[in-house]
Coordinates of C-alpha atoms in Angstrom, one line a residue:
X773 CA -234.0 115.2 -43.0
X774 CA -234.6 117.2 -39.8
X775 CA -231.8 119.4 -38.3
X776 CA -231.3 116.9 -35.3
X777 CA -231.2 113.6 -38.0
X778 CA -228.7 115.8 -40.0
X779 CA -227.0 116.6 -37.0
X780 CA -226.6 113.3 -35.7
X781 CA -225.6 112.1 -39.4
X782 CA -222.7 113.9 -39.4
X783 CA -221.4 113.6 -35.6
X784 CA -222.0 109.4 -36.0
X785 CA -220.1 110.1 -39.0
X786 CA -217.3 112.3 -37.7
X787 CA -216.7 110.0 -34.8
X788 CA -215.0 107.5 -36.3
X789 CA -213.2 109.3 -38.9
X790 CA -210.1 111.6 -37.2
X791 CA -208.1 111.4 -40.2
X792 CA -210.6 112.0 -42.6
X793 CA -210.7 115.4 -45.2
X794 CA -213.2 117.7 -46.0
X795 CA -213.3 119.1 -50.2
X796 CA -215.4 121.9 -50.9
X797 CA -216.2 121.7 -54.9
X798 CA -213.6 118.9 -55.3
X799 CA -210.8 120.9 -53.8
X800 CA -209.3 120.2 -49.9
X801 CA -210.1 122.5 -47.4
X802 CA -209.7 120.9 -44.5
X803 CA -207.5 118.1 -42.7
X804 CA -209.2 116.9 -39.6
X805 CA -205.8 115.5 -38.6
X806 CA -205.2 119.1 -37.5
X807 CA -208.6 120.7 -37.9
X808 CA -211.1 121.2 -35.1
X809 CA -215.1 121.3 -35.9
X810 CA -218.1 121.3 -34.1
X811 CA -221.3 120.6 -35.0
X812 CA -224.9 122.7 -33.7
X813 CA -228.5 121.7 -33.8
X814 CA -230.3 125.1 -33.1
X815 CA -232.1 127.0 -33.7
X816 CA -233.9 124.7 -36.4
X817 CA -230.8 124.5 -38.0
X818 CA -227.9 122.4 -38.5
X819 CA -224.5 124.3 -38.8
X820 CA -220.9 122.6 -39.3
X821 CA -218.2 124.7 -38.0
X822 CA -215.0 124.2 -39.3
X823 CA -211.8 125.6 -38.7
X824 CA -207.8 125.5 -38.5
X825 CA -205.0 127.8 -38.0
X826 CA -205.1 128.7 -41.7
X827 CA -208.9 129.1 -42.4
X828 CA -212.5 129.7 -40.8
X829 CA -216.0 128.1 -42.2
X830 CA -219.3 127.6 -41.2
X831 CA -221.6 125.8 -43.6
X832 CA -225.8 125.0 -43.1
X833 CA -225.6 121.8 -43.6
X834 CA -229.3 120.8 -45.8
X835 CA -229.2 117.3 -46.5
X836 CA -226.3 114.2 -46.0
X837 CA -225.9 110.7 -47.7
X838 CA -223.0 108.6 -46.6
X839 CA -222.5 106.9 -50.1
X840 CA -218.9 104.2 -50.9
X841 CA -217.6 105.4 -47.5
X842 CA -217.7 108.9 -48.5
X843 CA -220.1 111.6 -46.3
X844 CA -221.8 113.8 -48.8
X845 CA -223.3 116.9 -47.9
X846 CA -225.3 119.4 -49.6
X847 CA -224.4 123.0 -48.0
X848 CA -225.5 126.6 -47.9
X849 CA -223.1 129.2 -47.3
X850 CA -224.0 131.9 -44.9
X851 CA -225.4 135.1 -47.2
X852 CA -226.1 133.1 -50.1
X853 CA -229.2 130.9 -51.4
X854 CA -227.7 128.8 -53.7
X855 CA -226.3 125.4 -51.6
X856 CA -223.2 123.6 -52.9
X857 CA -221.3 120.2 -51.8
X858 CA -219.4 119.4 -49.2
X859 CA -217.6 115.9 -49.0
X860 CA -215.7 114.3 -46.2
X861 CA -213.4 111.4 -46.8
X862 CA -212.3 108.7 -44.6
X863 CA -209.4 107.8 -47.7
X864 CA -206.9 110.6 -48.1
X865 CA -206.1 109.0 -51.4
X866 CA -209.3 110.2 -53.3
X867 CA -208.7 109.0 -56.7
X868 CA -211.2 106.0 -58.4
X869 CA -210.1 102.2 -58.4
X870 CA -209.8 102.8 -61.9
X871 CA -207.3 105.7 -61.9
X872 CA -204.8 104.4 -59.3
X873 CA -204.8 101.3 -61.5
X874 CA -203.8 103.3 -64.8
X875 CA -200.7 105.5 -62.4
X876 CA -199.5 102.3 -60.8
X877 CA -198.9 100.4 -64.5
X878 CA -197.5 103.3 -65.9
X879 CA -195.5 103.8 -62.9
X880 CA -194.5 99.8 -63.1
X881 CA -193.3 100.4 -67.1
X882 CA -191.1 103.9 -65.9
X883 CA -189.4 101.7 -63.3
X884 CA -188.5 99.4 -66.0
X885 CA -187.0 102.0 -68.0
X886 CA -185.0 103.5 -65.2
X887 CA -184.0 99.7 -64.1
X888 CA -182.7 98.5 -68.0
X889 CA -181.1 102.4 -67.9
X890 CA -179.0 102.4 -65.1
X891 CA -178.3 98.7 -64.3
X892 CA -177.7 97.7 -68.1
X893 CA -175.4 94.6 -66.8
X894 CA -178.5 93.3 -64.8
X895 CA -181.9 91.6 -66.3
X896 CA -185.4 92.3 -65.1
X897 CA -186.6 88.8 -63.9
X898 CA -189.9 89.7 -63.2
X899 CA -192.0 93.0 -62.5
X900 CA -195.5 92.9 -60.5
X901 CA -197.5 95.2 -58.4
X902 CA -200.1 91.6 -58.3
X903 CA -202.1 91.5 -54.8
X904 CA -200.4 88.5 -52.3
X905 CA -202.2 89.0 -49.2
X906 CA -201.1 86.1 -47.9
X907 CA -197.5 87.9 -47.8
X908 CA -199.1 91.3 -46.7
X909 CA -198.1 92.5 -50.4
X910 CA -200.8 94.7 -52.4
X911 CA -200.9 96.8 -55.5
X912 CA -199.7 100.0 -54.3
X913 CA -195.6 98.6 -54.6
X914 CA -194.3 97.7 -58.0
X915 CA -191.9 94.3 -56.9
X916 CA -189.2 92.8 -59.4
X917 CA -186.4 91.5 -59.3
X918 CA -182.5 92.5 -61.2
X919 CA -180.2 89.5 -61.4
X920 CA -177.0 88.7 -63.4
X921 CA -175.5 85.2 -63.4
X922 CA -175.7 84.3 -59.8
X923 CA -176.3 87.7 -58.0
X924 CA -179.5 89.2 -57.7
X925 CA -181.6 92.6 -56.3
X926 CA -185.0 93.0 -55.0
X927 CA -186.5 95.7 -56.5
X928 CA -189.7 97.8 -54.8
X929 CA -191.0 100.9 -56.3
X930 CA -193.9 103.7 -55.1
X931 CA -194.9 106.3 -57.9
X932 CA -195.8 109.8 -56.6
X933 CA -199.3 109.4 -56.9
X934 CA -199.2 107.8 -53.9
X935 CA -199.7 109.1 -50.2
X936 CA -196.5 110.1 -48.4
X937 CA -197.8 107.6 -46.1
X938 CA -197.4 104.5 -48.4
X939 CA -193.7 106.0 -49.4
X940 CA -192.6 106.3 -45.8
X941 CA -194.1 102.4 -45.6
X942 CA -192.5 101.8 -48.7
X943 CA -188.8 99.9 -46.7
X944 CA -191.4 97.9 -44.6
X945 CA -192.7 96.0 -47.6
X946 CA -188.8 96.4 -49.2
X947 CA -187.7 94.1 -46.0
X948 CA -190.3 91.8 -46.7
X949 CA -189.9 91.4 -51.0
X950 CA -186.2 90.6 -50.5
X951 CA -187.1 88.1 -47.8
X952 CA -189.8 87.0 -49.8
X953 CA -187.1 86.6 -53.1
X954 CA -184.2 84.6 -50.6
X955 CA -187.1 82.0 -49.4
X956 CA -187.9 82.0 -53.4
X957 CA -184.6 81.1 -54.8
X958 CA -182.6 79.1 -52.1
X959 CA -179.4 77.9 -53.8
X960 CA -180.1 78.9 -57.2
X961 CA -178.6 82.6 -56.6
X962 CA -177.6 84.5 -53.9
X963 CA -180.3 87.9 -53.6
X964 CA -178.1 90.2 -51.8
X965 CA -179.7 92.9 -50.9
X966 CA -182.6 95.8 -52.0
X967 CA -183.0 98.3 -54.3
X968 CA -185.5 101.0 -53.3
X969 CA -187.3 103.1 -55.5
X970 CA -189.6 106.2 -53.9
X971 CA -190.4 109.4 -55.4
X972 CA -188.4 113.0 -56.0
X973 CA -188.2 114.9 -52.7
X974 CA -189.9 111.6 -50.3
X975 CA -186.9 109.5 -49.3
X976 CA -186.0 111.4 -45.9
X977 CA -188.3 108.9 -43.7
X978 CA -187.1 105.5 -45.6
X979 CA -183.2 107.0 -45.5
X980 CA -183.1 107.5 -41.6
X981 CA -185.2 104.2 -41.4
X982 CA -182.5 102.6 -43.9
X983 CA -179.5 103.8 -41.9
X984 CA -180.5 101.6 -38.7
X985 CA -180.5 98.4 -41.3
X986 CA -177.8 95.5 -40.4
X987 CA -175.3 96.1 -43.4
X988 CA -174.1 92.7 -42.7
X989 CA -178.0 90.8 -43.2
X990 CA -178.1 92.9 -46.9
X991 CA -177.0 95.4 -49.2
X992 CA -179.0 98.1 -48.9
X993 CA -179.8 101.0 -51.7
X994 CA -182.8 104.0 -51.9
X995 CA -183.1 105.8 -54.9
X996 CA -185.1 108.7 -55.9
X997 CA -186.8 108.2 -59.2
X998 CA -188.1 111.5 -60.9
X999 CA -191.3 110.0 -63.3
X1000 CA -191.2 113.6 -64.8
X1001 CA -187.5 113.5 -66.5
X1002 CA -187.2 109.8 -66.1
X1003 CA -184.0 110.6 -63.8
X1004 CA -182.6 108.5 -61.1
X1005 CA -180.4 109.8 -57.8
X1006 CA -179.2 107.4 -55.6
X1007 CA -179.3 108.9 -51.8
X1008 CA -176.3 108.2 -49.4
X1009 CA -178.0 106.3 -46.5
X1010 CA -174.6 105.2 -44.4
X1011 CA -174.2 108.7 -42.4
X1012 CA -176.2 108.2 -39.2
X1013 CA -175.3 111.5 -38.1
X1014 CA -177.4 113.4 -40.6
X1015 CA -180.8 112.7 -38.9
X1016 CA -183.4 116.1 -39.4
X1017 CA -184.8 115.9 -35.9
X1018 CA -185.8 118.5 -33.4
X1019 CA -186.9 118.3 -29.8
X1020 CA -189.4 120.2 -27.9
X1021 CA -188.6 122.1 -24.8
X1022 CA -190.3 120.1 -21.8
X1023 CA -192.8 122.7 -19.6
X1024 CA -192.6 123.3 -16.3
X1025 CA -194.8 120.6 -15.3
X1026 CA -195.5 122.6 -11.6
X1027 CA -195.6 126.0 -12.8
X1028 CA -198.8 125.0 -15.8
X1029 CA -200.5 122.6 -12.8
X1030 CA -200.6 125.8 -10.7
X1031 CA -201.6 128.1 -13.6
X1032 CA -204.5 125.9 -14.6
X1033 CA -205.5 124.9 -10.8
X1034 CA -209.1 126.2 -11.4
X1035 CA -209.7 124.4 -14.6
X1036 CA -208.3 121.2 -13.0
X1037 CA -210.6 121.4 -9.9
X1038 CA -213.6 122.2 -11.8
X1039 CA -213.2 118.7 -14.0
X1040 CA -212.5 116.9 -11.3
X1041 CA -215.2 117.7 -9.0
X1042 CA -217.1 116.0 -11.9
X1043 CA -214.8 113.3 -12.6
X1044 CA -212.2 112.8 -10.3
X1045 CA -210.4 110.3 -11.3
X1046 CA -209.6 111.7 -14.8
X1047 CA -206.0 112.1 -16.1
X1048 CA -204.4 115.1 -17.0
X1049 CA -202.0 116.0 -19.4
X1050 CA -199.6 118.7 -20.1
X1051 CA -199.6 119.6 -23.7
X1052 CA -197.8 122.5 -23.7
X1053 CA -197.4 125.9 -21.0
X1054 CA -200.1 126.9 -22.3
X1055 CA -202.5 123.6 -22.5
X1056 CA -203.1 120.9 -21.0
X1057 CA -205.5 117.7 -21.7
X1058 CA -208.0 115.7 -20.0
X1059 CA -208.2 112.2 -20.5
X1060 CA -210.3 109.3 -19.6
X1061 CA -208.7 105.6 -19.9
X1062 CA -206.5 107.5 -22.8
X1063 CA -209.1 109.1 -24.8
X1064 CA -209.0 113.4 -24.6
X1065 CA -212.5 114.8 -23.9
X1066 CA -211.4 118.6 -22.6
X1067 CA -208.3 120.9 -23.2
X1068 CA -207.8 123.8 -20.9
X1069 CA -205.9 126.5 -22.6
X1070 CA -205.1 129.9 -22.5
X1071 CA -206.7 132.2 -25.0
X1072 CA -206.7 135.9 -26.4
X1073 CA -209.8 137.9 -24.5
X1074 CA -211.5 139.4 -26.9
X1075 CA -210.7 143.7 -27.2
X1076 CA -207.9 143.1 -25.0
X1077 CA -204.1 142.0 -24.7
X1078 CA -204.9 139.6 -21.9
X1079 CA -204.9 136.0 -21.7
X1080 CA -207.4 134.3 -19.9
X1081 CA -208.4 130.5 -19.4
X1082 CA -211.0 128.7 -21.2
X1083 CA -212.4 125.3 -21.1
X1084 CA -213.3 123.3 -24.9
X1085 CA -214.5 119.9 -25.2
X1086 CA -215.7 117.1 -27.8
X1087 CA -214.1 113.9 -28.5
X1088 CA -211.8 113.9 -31.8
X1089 CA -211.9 116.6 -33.7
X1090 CA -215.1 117.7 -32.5
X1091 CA -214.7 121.1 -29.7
X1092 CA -217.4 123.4 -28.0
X1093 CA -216.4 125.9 -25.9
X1094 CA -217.4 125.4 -22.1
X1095 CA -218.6 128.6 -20.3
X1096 CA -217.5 129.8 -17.3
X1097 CA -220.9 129.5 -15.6
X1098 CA -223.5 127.1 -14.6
X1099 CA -225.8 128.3 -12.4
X1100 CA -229.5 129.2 -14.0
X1101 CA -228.7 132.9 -14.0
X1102 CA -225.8 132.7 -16.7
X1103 CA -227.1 129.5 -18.7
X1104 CA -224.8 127.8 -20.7
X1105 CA -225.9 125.7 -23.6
X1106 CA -222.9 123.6 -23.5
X1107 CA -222.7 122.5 -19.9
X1108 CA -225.5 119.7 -20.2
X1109 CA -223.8 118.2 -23.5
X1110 CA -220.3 118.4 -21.5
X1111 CA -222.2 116.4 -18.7
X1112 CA -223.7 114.1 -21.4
X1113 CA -220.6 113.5 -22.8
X1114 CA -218.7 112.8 -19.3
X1115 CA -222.3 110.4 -18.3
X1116 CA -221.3 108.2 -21.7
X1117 CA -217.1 108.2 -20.9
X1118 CA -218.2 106.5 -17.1
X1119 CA -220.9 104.3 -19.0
X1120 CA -219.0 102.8 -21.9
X1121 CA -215.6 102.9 -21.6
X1122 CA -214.8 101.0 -19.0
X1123 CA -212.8 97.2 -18.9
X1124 CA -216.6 95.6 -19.2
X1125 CA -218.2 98.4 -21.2
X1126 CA -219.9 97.7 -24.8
X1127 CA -217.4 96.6 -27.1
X1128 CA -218.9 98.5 -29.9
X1129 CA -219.8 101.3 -28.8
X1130 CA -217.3 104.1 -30.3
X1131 CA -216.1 105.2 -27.0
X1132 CA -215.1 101.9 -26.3
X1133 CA -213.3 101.5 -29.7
X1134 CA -212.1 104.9 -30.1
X1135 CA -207.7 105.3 -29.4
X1136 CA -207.0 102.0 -27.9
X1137 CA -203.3 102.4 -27.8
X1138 CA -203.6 105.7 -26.1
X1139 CA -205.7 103.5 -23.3
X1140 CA -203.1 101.1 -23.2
X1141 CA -200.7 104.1 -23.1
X1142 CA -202.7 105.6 -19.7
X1143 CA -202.4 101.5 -18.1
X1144 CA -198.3 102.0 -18.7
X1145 CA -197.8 105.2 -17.9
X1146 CA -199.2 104.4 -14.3
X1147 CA -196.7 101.7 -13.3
X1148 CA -194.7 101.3 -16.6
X1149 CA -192.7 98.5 -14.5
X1150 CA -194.9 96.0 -15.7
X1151 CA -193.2 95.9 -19.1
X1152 CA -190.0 95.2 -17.7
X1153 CA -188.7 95.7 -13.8
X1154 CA -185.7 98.1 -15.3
X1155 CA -188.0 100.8 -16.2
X1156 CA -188.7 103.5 -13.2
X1157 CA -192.3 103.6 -12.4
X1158 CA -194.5 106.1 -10.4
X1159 CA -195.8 103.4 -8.2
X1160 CA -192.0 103.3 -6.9
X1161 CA -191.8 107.0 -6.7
X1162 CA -193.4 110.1 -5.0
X1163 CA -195.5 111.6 -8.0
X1164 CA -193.6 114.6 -8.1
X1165 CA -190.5 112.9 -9.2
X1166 CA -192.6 111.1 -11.7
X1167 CA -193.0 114.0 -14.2
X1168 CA -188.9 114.2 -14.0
X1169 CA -188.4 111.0 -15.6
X1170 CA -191.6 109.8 -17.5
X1171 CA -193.0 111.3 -20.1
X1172 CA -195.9 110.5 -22.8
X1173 CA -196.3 111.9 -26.1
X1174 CA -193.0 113.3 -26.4
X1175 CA -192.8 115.3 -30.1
X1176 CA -190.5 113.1 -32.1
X1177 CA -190.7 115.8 -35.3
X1178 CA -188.5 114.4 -38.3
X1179 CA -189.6 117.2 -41.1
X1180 CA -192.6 117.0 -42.1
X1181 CA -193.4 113.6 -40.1
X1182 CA -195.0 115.1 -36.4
X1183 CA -194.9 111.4 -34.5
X1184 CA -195.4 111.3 -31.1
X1185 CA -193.4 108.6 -29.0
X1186 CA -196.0 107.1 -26.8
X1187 CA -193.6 106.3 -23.5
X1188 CA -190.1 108.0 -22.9
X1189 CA -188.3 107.3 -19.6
X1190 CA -185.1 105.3 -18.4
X1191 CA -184.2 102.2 -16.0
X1192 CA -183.4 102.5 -12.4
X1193 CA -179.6 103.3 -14.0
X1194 CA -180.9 106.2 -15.4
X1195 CA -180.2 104.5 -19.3
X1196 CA -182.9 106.0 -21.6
X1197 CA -185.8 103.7 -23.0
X1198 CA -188.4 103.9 -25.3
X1199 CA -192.2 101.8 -25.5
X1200 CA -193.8 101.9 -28.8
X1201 CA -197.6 100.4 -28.3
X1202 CA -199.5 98.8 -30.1
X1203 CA -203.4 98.0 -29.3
X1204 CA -203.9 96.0 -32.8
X1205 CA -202.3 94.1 -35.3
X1206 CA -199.6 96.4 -37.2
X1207 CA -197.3 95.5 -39.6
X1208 CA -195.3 98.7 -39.4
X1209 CA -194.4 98.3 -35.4
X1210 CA -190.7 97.6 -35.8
X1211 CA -189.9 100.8 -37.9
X1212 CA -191.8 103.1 -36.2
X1213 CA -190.3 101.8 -33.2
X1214 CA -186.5 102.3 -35.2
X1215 CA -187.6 105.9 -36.3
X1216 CA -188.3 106.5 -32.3
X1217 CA -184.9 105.2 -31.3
X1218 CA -182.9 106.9 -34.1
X1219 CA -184.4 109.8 -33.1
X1220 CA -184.2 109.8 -29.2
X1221 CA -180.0 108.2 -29.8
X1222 CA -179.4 111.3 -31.9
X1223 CA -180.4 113.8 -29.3
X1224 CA -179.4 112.0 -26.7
X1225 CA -175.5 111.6 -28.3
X1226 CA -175.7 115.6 -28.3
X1227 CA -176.8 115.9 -24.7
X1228 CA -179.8 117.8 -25.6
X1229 CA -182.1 116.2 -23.1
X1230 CA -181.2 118.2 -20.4
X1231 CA -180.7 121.0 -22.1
X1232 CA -184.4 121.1 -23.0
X1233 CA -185.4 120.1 -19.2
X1234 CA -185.9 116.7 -19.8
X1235 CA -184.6 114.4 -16.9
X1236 CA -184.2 117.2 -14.0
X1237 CA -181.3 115.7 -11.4
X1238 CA -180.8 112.7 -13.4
X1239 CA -177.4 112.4 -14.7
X1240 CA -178.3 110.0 -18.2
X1241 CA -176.4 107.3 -18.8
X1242 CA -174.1 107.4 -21.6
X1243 CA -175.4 104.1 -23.0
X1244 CA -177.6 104.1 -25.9
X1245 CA -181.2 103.7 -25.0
X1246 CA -183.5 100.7 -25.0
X1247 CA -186.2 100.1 -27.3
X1248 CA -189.5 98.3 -26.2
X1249 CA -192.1 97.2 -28.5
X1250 CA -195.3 96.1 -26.9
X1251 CA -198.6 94.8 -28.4
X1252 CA -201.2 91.9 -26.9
X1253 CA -200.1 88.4 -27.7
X1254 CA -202.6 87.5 -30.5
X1255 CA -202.6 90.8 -32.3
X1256 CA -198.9 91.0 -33.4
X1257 CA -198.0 90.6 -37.4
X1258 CA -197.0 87.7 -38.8
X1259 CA -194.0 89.5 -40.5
X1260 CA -192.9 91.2 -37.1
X1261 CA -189.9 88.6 -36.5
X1262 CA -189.2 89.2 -40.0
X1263 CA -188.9 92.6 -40.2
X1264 CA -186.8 92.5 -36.6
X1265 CA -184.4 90.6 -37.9
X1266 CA -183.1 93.4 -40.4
X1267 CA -182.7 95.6 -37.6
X1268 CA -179.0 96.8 -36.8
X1269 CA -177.4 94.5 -34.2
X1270 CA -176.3 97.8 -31.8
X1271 CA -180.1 98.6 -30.8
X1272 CA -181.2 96.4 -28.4
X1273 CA -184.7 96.1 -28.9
X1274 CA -187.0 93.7 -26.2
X1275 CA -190.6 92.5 -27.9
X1276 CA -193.0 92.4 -25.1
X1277 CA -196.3 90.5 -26.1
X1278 CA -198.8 91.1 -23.3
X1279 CA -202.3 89.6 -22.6
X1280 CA -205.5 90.1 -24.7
X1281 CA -207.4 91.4 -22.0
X1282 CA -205.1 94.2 -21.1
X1283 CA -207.8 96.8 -20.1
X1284 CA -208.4 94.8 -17.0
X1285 CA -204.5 95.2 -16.4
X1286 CA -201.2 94.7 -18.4
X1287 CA -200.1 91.6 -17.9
X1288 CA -196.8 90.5 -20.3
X1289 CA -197.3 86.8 -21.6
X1290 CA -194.1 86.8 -23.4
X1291 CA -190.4 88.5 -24.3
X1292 CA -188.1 88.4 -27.2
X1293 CA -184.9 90.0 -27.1
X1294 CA -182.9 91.4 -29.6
X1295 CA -180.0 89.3 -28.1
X1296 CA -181.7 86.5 -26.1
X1297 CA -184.4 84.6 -27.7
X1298 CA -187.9 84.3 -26.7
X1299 CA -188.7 84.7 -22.8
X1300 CA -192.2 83.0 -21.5
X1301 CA -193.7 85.7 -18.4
X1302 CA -195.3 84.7 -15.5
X1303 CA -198.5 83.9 -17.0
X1304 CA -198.1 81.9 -20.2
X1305 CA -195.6 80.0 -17.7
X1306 CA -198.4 79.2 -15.6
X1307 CA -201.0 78.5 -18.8
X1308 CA -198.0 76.2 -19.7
X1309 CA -197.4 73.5 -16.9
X1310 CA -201.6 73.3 -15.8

């Protein structure tokens, strides 16, 4: 392959995989969920450059072959002859078919051992980890169920082997087993609740989820299984209060605008109407229709102390640095590809652009994000909205992205802002079908009530002159009509009665304008809008 095939290999490649991680020899090197790379055709060559806070590569990248989802590349470090392999990975979970089989039944027969151990009084009706799609159940949970005489448990299990990302999902699918076992068994025993099994060390995202649970719908338990000793610790999931959260100081929205006023008019003498973000007081994004092409940020100078401003850009993971000039006299290589890339963002994504086009495609729900955060009155008239306030006030009680950090889970809540009565609410979006929208939205608003109960908003500079209600906040869950899971109402309905949660199903076509179809409330039913009202009586 030429270096411009290879090159264009790996970016096609790269593009739709922002999750994915590179192995060097079989071992990890690199997460591109925080990584940054960038990828160069010159010189006759094609170099990957790869890099993260912890570590700095450049590989010559000499042939590619995508092969079972997997891009495999043959490398040459710099200074040697002798290439070696590079692999990236869409699936963090690397094992074979074959090996996740062989943990998950030996997992299924220690969780049988543990059960008959500790719950000697009770009987293991049944055991499976069996694929039921039509329940949105695969093999990665191993499902039972305890009972004695008339009472029963639901059992769910995750072994270790798993990703942390399948144990936090772990209650998700809990919720849905014991529903699953009540529709199963009406009137021959009562199942009254769940017993949840995850691994040593992994329970703090299912116990904070677990706390917001209506003790009155179900008996709730989470255990922590050690596969190692065969030990089992049951963990206390009834004190709220003990929530590991932190929040993130808010910057001086005014103060970074003004520091970055010449990076800001240089993009937008290009593209105006791009939107910019405030990262952080020392960055800031540019988006277009919710997907992040630039950053402007402030960096070391090299041989100095001083900090100066510099301009990178790529979409993803991908970044190039953007020079400071562009006039022929101090040529920069990367000002046509920023142009390029700028020339495809006006082309393609767009409401009418090509749907499959990977601009298009790429972070719906951040799109959908940049639609609500511009009048986010359209999902409900409570909810403040710049298009009823000067902009300036805007950044003092809107904000997108805000860090939701829980230990080791880094979420971002997509809207934070209150009603006209200053009560704090949350929208959790969703641009596609998601089984897992309720509980993220319940990690959001345990997260945002535990802060705001201590009064740390404004003590971080959230909410400048606004005196927040005392009231607990609102949670809003939105996704288009026809793309919300079947096991959404479900999973709702285990929520605890004090969050009042409002379901806002919004039309499909929602990149020509949010539009909401439909509501259901937490304490009122289903709600037709405007427009399915409309559909309704023609």
């Amino acid at each position: 392959m030429t270096p411009d095939a290879l090159t264009r290999t790996v970016q096609d490649y790269l593009s739709d995989a922002s999750g994915a991680v590179v192995l060097e020899d079989g071992a990890l090197a690199f997460d591109l969920g925080q990584s940054k790379y960038s990828i160069s055709g010159d010189y006759n060559k094609c170099l990957l450059h790869l890099w993260s806070p912890e570590r700095n590569t450049v590989r010559r990248v000499l042939d590619a072959e995508v092969k079972n989802g997997t891009l495999r590349l043959a490398v040459q470090r710099l200074g040697q002859s002798r290439p070696s392999r590079l692999e990236i990975c869409r699936e963090r979970d690397r094992r074979t078919p074959s090996a996740r089989k062989i943990a998950r039944s030996a997992y299924q027969q220690k969780l049988r051992r543990a059960l008959d151990r500790h719950f000697p009084s009770f009987a293991v009706a049944r055991l499976t980890s069996g694929v039921d799609l039509e329940k949105s159940f695969g093999p990665v949970y191993a499902r039972g169920l305890l009972r004695k005489g008339q009472s029963a448990f639901a059992v769910l299990g995750v072994n270790a082997e798993e990703t942390q990302a399948s144990i936090d999902a772990s209650l998700t699918f809990g919720i849905l087993w014991l529903d699953v076992c009540r529709a199963s068994q009406p009137g021959k025993f009562l199942v009254e609740g769940l017993h949840l099994f995850v691994p040593q060390g992994c329970s703090q995202l299912v116990r904070e989820r677990m706390a917001n649970l209506n003790p009155s719908a179900a008996k709730w338990s989470l255990f922590e299984l050690d596969e190692r000793h065969d030990t089992l610790v049951r963990i206390d999931c009834t004190d709220r209060g003990n929530v590991f959260t932190r929040l993130v100081h808010a910057p001086d929205v005014s103060a970074a605008f003004e520091r970055f006023a010449g990076s800001i008019a240089r993009i937008k003498a290009i593209l105006p109407n791009c939107e910019v973000a405030l990262l952080s007081a020392a960055e800031l994004a540019f988006r277009w229709r919710g997907l992040e092409f630039a950053r402007a940020r402030l960096a070391a100078e090299p041989g100095t102390f001083r900090s100066v401003q510099e301009i990178v850009f790529g979409v993803g993971a991908e970044e190039r640095v953007l020079g400071e000039h562009r006039d022929r006299s101090h040529e920069d290589r990367n000002w046509p590809l920023f142009l390029e890339l700028l020339t495809a963002l006006r082309d393609n994504r767009h409401p009418y652009g090509p749907r499959q086009h990977p601009l298009f495609r790429l972070r719906p729900e951040r799109w959908l994000e940049s639609l609500v955060v511009a009048d986010v009155s359209v999902i409900d008239e409570r909810l403040r909205s710049p298009a009823q306030d000067s902009l300036s006030e805007a950044s003092q009680f809107l904000y997108s992205q805000v860090p939701a950090f829980s230990g080791a889970d880094r979420s971002m809540i997509d809207v934070l802002t209150t009603t006209h009565n200053d009560r704090l609410a949350i929208v959790e979006l969703k641009a596609d079908e998601d089984i897992h929208l309720p509980l993220q939205g319940l990690d959001y608003w345990s997260r945002v009530q535990w802060h705001h109960s201590r009064s740390e908003f404004p003590r971080f500079g959230y909410f400048a002159g606004h005196e927040l209600s005392a009231d607990q906040p609102l949670l809003f869950l939105v996704a288009p009509a026809l793309h919300i899971h079947p096991a959404t109402d479900t999973l709702l309905s285990y929520l605890s009665p004090e969050i009042e949660w409002e379901f806002v199903g919004i039309d499909e076509r929602w990149r020509e304008g949010v539009k909401v179809v439909f509501r259901k409330h937490s304490k009122r039913g289903t709600r037709l809008g405007p427009d399915l009202l409309t559909r309704a009586a023609s």
